[in-house]
Amino acid sequence: MVAETLINDYRIAMKQYDYLIVGAGLFGATFAHLATKAGKRCLVIDRRPHIGGNVYCENIEGINVHKYGAHIFHTSDREVWEFVNSIVPFNRYTNSPVAAAPDGRLYNLPFNMNTFYQMWGVRTPQQAQEKLDEQRREAVRRMHAEGVTEPRNLEEQALCLIGRDIYEKLIKHYTEKQWGRPCTELPAFIIRRLPVRLTFDNNYFNDLYQGIPESGYNRLVEGLLEGVDVQTRMDFNDIKQTWRNIADKLVYSGAIDEYFDFSLGRLDWRTVRFETETKDCPNFQGNAVVNYTDHITPFTRIIEHKHFEQFGDKVYENPRTVISREYSTEFKPGMEPYYPVNDERNNRLAESYRELAKAEEDVIFGGRLAEYKYYDMAPIIARAFKIWKNR
Ligand code: UDP
């Protein structure tokens, strides 16, 4: 059953709830789940017409389409893994994206022996190591010439990590398309998310556990919200002044600048526009994710959704397939915020909002939008565990 209950005005007026939870994404749903299990009464509201936040999937042609971008669950946190699997079993999907590079060739990601073989023809870890060392030495030499010892930005970090050849073919243009800024103006940590390894292992993640919920992400979120009152299409802005009439405490997972009516200024976000298309063939690109790392293709990647859940011959059981091209753009009011832009101005502004947040009584701020932090799914669940425990 869809965990959505229409709340009548009477219950709201009677201050029925211990917690009003703003946002039915993974943070809000996990918090609601834990609180409900502990006997608390929760009302979860979301202004979108559905639950799940950005992990929500839409069924098109019998395929779960990741409407707000590809979500691949990965973690080394056993508690989180067992928790999500207790709600819905996960499949064995392993993310192995392929990059379509400016030289017209395909390269395996993340950077591993397959990539190095494709890039330089090197066959052994030792040969690859020598090549990497040679390229890294060059990057370090340039930095030292400028009197710098630590990478100051994403470009310097990438050159030190992996060298110029890979930076130019697989990183620079993709990153600049995704973030809409030159790599020299982006923080170094973004590129440290990607593993570099001297084995023939195309698994994008180093984590112990990985997969997609067997019956889709909606089942996971519905499971988390079982027994919880949920009201979609309800905007917190409409009840901001009166929420204390509804609940004792507020758990807010919306954007922190919006909560404070943008009083200190607006935070920047990157957002993504999706061009989703049904193709009249069973297998369009042979992989769930193909990144376009050149600067001419306007989109960053194409997702072919069926590959998240159909493996081997099962791919051909459905004669059709659904793909989404992802266009990364600057956020404007009215759009969905996706990625925080953690540059200096925004980090400082977010910090100022966090200071304001500390003074809010009976309000808990948590999640990607409220914390202005680039979170993956598993850490956001762990974060909800922690916030619930320390409440
Ligand atoms: N990245 C890249 N080339 C790729 C894939 C990723 O340069 O083909 C860089 C890019 O800067 C990106 C970062 O690695 O922002 C992190 O990529 P990830 O796939 O983790 O981003 P997400 O899936 O969260 O969008």
mmCIF file of C-alpha atoms and ligand atoms in Angstrom, residues 70 95 98-99 109 111 154 170-176 178-179 186 190-191 193-194 204-205 291-293 301 326 339 374 376, ligand 1:
data_model
loop_
_atom_site.group_PDB
_atom_site.id
_atom_site.type_symbol
_atom_site.label_atom_id
_atom_site.label_comp_id
_atom_site.label_asym_id
_atom_site.label_seq_id
_atom_site.Cartn_x
_atom_site.Cartn_y
_atom_site.Cartn_z
ATOM 1 C CA ALA A 70 20.721 7.726 -11.429
ATOM 2 C CA ASN A 95 28.090 0.404 -11.320
ATOM 3 C CA VAL A 98 31.928 3.902 -19.525
ATOM 4 C CA ALA A 99 33.309 7.234 -20.752
ATOM 5 C CA LEU A 109 35.788 4.076 -15.347
ATOM 6 C CA PHE A 111 40.505 4.944 -13.413
ATOM 7 C CA LEU A 154 40.170 20.420 -8.742
ATOM 8 C CA LEU A 170 38.094 12.053 -19.006
ATOM 9 C CA ILE A 171 37.833 14.763 -16.360
ATOM 10 C CA LYS A 172 38.185 18.375 -17.488
ATOM 11 C CA HIS A 173 35.229 18.787 -19.848
ATOM 12 C CA TYR A 174 32.862 16.482 -17.972
ATOM 13 C CA THR A 175 33.544 18.343 -14.739
ATOM 14 C CA GLU A 176 33.180 21.773 -16.334
ATOM 15 C CA GLN A 178 28.644 19.289 -14.643
ATOM 16 C CA TRP A 179 29.610 22.224 -12.450
ATOM 17 C CA LEU A 186 36.292 24.024 -8.092
ATOM 18 C CA ILE A 190 35.062 16.500 -5.708
ATOM 19 C CA ILE A 191 37.558 14.500 -7.729
ATOM 20 C CA ARG A 193 35.468 10.754 -4.807
ATOM 21 C CA LEU A 194 36.740 8.687 -7.744
ATOM 22 C CA TYR A 204 32.939 2.515 -9.690
ATOM 23 C CA PHE A 205 32.829 2.209 -5.910
ATOM 24 C CA ASN A 291 29.525 9.588 -19.548
ATOM 25 C CA TYR A 292 30.274 12.047 -22.344
ATOM 26 C CA THR A 293 33.599 13.565 -21.347
ATOM 27 C CA ARG A 301 25.734 11.417 -19.510
ATOM 28 C CA GLU A 326 21.363 14.622 -18.312
ATOM 29 C CA TYR A 339 24.204 19.634 -5.898
ATOM 30 C CA TYR A 374 27.012 16.693 -1.136
ATOM 31 C CA ASP A 376 25.328 10.027 -1.103
HETATM 32 N N1 UDP B 1 34.074 12.923 -13.034
HETATM 33 C C1 UDP B 1 34.793 13.137 -14.186
HETATM 34 N N2 UDP B 1 34.583 12.315 -15.265
HETATM 35 C C2 UDP B 1 33.700 11.308 -15.235
HETATM 36 C C3 UDP B 1 32.965 11.073 -14.040
HETATM 37 C C4 UDP B 1 33.164 11.907 -12.964
HETATM 38 O O1 UDP B 1 35.602 14.053 -14.263
HETATM 39 O O2 UDP B 1 33.548 10.611 -16.246
HETATM 40 C C5 UDP B 1 34.302 13.851 -11.898
HETATM 41 C C6 UDP B 1 33.380 15.062 -11.939
HETATM 42 O O3 UDP B 1 34.126 16.157 -11.462
HETATM 43 C C7 UDP B 1 32.316 14.715 -10.935
HETATM 44 C C8 UDP B 1 33.104 13.925 -9.892
HETATM 45 O O4 UDP B 1 34.071 13.201 -10.663
HETATM 46 O O5 UDP B 1 31.726 15.868 -10.394
HETATM 47 C C9 UDP B 1 32.271 12.988 -9.066
HETATM 48 O O6 UDP B 1 31.609 12.108 -9.926
HETATM 49 P P1 UDP B 1 30.405 11.204 -9.461
HETATM 50 O O7 UDP B 1 30.119 10.240 -10.547
HETATM 51 O O8 UDP B 1 30.707 10.690 -8.107
HETATM 52 O O9 UDP B 1 29.246 12.287 -9.397
HETATM 53 P P2 UDP B 1 27.672 12.084 -9.213
HETATM 54 O O10 UDP B 1 27.325 10.698 -9.623
HETATM 55 O O11 UDP B 1 27.413 12.371 -7.757
HETATM 56 O O12 UDP B 1 27.096 13.103 -10.102
#
